[in-house]
mmCIF file of C-alpha atoms in Angstrom:
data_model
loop_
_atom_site.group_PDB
_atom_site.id
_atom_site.type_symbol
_atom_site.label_atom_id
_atom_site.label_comp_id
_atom_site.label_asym_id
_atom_site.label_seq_id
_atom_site.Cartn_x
_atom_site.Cartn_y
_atom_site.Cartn_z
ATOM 1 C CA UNK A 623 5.292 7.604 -16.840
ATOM 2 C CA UNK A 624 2.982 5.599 -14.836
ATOM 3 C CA UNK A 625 -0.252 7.389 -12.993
ATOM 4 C CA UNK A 626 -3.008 5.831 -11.144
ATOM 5 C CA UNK A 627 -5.824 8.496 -10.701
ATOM 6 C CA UNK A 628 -8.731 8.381 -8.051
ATOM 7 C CA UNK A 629 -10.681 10.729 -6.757
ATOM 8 C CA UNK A 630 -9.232 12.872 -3.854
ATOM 9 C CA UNK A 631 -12.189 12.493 -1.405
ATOM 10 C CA UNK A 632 -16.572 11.411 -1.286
ATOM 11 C CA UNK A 633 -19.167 11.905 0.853
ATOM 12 C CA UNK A 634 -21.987 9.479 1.416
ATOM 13 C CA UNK A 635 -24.787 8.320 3.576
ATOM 14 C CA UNK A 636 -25.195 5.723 5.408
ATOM 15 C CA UNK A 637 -26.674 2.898 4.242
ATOM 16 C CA UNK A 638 -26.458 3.880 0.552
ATOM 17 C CA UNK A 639 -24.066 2.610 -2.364
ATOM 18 C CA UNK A 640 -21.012 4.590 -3.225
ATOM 19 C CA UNK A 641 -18.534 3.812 -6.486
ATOM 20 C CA UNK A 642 -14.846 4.988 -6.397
ATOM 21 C CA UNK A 643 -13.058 4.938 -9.328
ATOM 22 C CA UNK A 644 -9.543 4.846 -10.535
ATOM 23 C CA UNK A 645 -8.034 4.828 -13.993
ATOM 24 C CA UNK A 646 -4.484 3.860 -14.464
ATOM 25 C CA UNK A 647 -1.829 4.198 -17.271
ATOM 26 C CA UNK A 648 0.998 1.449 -16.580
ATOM 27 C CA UNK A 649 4.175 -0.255 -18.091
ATOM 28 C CA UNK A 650 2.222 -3.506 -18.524
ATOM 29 C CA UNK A 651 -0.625 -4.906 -15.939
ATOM 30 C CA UNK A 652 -0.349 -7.770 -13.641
ATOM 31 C CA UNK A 653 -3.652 -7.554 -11.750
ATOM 32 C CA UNK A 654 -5.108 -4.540 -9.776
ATOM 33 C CA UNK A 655 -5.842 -4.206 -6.159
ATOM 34 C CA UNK A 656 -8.063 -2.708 -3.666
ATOM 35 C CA UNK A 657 -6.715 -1.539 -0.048
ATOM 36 C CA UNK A 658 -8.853 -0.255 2.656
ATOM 37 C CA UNK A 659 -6.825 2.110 4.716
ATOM 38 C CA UNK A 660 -8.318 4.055 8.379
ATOM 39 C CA UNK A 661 -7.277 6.847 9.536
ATOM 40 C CA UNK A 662 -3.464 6.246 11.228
ATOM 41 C CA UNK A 663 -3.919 2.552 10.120
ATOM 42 C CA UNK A 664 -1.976 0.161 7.779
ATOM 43 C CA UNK A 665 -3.484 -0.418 4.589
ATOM 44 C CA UNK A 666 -5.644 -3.874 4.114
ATOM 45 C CA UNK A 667 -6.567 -5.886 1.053
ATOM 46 C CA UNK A 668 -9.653 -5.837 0.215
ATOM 47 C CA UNK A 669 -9.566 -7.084 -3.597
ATOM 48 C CA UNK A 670 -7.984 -8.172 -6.723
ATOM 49 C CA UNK A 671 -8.998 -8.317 -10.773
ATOM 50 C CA UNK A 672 -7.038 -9.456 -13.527
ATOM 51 C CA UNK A 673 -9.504 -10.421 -15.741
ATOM 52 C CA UNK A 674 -11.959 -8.171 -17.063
ATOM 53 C CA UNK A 675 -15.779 -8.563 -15.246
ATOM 54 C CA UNK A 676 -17.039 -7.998 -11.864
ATOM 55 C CA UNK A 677 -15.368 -9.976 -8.355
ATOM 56 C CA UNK A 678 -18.311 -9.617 -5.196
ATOM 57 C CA UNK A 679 -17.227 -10.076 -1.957
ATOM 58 C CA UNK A 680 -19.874 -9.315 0.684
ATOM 59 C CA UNK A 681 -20.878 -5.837 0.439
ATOM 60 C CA UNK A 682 -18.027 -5.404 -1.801
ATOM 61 C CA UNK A 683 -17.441 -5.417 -5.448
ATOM 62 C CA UNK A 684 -14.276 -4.834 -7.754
ATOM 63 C CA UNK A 685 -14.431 -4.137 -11.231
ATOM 64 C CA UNK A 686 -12.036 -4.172 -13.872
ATOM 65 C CA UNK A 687 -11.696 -3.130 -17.727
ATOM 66 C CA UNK A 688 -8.454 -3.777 -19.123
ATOM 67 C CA UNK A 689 -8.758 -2.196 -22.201
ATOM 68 C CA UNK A 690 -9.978 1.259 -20.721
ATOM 69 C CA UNK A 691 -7.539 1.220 -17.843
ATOM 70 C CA UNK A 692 -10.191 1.418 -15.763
ATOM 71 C CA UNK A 693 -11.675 -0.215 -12.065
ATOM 72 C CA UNK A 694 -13.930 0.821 -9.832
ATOM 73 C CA UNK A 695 -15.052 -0.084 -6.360
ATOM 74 C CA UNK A 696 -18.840 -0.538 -5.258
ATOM 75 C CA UNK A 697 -19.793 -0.328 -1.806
ATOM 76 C CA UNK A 698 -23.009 -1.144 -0.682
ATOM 77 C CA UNK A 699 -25.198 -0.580 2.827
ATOM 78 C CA UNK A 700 -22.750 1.507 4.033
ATOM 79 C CA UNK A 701 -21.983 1.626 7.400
ATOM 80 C CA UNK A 702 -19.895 4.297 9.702
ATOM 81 C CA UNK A 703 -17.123 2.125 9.795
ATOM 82 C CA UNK A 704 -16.293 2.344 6.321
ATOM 83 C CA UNK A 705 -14.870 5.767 6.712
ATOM 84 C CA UNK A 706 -11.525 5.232 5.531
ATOM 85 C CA UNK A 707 -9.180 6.029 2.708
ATOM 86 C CA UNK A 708 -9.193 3.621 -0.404
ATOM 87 C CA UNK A 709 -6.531 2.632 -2.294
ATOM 88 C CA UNK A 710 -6.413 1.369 -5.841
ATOM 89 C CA UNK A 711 -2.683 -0.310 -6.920
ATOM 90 C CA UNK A 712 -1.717 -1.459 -10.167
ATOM 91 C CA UNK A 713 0.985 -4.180 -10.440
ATOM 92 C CA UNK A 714 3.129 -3.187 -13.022
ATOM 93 C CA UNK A 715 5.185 -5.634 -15.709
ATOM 94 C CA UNK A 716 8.135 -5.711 -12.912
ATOM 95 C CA UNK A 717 5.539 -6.909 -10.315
ATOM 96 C CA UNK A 718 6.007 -3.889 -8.065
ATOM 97 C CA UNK A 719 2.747 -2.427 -6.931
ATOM 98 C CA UNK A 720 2.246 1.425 -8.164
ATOM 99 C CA UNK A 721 -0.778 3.140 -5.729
ATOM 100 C CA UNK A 722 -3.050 5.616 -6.602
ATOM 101 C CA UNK A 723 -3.036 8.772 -3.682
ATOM 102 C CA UNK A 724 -6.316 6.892 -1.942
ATOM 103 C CA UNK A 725 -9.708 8.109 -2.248
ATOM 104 C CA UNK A 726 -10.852 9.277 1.445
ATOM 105 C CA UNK A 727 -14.584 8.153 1.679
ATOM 106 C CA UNK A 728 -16.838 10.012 4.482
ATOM 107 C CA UNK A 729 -20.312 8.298 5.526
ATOM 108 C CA UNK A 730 -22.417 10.609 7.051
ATOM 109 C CA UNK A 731 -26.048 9.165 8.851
ATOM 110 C CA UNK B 410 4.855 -12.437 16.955
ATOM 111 C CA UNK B 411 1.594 -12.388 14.707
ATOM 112 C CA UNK B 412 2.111 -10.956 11.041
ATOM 113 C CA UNK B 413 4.213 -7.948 10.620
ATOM 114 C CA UNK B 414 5.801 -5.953 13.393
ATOM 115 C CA UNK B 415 7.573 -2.160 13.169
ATOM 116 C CA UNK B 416 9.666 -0.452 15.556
ATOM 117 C CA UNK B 417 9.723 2.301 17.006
ATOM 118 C CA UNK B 418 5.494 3.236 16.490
ATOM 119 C CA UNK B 419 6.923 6.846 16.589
ATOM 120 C CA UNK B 420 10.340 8.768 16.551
ATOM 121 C CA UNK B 421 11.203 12.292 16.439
ATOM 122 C CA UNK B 422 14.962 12.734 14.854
ATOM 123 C CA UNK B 423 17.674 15.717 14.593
ATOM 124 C CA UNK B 424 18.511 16.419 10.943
ATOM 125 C CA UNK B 425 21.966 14.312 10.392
ATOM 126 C CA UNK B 426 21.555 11.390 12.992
ATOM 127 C CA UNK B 427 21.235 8.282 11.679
ATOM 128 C CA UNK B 428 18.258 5.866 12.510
ATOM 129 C CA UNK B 429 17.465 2.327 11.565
ATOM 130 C CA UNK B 430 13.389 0.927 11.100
ATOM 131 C CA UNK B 431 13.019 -2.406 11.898
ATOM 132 C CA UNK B 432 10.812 -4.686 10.345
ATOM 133 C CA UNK B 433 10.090 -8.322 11.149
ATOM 134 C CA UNK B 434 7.440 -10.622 9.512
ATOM 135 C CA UNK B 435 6.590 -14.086 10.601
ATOM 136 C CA UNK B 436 5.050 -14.959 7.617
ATOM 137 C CA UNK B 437 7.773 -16.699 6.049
ATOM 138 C CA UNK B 438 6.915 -14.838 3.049
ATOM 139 C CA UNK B 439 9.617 -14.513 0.636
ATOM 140 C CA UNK B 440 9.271 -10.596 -0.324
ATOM 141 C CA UNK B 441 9.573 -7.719 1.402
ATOM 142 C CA UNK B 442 9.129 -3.705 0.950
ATOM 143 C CA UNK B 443 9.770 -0.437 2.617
ATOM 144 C CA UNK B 444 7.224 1.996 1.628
ATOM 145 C CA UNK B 445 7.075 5.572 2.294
ATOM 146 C CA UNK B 446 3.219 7.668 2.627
ATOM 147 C CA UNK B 447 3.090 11.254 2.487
ATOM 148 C CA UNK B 448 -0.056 13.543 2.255
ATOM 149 C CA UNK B 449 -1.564 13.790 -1.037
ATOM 150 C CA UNK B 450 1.059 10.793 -2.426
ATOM 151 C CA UNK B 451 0.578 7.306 -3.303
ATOM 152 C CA UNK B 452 2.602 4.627 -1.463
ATOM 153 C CA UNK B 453 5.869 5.187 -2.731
ATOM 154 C CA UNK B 454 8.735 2.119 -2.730
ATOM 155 C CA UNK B 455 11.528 3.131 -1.305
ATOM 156 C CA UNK B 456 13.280 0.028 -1.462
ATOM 157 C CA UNK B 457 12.597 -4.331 -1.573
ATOM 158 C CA UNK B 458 13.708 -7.550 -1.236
ATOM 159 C CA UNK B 459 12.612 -10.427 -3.323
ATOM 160 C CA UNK B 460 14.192 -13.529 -1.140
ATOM 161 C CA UNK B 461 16.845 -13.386 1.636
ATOM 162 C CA UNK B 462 20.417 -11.838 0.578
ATOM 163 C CA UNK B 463 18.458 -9.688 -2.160
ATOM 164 C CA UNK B 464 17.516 -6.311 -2.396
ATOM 165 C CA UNK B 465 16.412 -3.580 -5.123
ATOM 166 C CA UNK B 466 15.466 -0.168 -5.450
ATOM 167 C CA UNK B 467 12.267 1.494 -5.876
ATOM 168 C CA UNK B 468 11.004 4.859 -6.789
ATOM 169 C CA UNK B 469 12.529 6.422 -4.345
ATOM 170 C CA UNK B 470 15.628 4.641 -2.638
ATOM 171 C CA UNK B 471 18.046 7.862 -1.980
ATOM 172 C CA UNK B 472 19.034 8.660 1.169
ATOM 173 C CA UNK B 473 18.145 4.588 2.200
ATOM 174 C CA UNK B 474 19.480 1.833 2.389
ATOM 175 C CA UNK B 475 18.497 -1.812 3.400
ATOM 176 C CA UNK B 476 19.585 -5.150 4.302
ATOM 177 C CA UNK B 477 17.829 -8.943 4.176
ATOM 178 C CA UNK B 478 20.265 -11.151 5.947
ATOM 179 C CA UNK B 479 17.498 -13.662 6.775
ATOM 180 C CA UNK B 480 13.631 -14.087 5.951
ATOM 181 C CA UNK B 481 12.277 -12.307 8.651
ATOM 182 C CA UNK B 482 13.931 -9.507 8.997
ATOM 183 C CA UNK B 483 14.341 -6.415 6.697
ATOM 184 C CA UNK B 484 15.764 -3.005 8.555
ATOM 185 C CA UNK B 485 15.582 0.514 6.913
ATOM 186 C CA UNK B 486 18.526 2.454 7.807
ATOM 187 C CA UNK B 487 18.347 6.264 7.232
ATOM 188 C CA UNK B 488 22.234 7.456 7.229
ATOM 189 C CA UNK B 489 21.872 11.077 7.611
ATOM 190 C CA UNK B 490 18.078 12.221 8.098
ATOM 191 C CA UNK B 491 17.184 15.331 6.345
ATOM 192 C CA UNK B 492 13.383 16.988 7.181
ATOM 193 C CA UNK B 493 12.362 15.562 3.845
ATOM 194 C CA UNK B 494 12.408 11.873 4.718
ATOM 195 C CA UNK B 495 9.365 13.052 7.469
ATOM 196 C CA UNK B 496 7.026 10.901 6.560
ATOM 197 C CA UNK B 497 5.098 7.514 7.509
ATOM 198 C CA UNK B 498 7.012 4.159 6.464
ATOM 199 C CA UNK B 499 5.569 1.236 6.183
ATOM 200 C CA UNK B 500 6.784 -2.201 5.721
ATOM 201 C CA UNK B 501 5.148 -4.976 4.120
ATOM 202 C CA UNK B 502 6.002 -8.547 3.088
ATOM 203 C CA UNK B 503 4.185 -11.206 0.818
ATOM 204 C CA UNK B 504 5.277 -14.547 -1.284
ATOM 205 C CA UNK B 505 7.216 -13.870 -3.884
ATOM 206 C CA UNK B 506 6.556 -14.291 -7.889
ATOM 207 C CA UNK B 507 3.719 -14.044 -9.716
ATOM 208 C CA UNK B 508 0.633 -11.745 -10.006
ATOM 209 C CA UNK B 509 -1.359 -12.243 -7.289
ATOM 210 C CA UNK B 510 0.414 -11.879 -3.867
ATOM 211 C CA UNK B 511 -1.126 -9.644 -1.658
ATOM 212 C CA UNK B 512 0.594 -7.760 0.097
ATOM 213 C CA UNK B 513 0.623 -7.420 3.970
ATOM 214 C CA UNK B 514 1.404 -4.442 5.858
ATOM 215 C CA UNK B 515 2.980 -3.606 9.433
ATOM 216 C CA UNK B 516 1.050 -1.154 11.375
ATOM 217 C CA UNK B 517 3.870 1.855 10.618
ATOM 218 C CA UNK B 518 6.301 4.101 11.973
ATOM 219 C CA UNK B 519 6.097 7.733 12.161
ATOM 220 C CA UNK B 520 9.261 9.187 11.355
ATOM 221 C CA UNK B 521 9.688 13.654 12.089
ATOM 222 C CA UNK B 522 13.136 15.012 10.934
ATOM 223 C CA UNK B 523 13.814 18.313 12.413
#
């Protein structure tokens, strides 16, 4: 079957660096994605990999190994407003998303 | 109209009515989805549409169905609700084909079957 796995929930301070990972076991692997979700919210984009290697994007980073199933994302000088949920989604060989069960990230000051 | 729009926000159903979601993008993107999100769960597809006058199923299509007469529209009709199909759907378009397409979402519905 196919299985993205994050961790449930983290806790971290503000201005500090967090990593949330997910590992995934899919039929086949057309990129990887990053969704920022708050609380009663729609989920946003916040990043995509399909090549192995690190993408930046402000104070945000996706990375991606292919061969270990494997991404994480790196947040850094956190602020209270990145208290949300984040979700990692694996597009599979029929090009349909599968989503990991969202990691919910709490920043404390 | 600005992106994705869902209706109703909210709506609080007998067990065995029937109730349509309506979606509406103005995107003039290509694909569209119905997702469902539960506590605990992943997004889960419930059903899609790849271009207008196409549809599939996802993971979980029973007790669904859906329609794509034109490119803007894509309404989730729930024949007979059952307490199970409480949950938060979500619709979501984006271009169609290839790997990266993000996708965009609508800001919900929150459906309670009782």
């Amino acid at each position: 079957g196919q299985n993205i796995d994050q961790p449930t929930e983290m806790t971290a301070t503000e201005g500090a660096i967090v990593q949330i990972n997910c590992t995934y076991q899919t039929s086949g692997f057309n990129g990887l994605f990053w969704y920022q979700q708050h609380a009663g919210e729609a989920p946003t984009f916040l990043s995509y990999n399909v090549l192995d290697g690190l993408e930046e994007k402000g104070r945000f980073s996706s990375f991606l190994s292919r061969s270990k199933g494997y991404s994480y994302l790196l947040l850094k000088e956190l602020q209270m407003k990145d208290s949300a949920s984040y979700l990692c989604a694996v597009k599979d060989s029929n090009y349909q998303l599968i989503w990991g069960a969202g990691t919910k990230l709490i920043i404390k000051p | 109209i600005a992106g994705i729009t869902q209706a109703p926000t909210s709506q609080i159903l007998a067990a065995g009515r029937r109730m349509t979601l309506r979606c509406t993008q103005d995107m003039r993107h290509n694909a569209m989805y119905w997702y469902r999100q539960d506590l605990g769960l992943g997004l889960r597809l419930i059903h899609y549409s790849n271009t207008a006058g196409t549809t599939g199923k996802g993971e979980v299509p029973d007790g669904y169905s859906v329609s794509r007469a034109n490119t803007d529209d894509f309404p989730l009709t729930l024949a007979s609700a059952v307490p199970s199909q409480t949950s938060v759907y979500f619709c979501a378009s984006s271009d169609a084909g290839g790997s990266y397409n993000e996708q965009f979402f609508g800001p919900g519905t929150r459906l309670t079957v009782l």
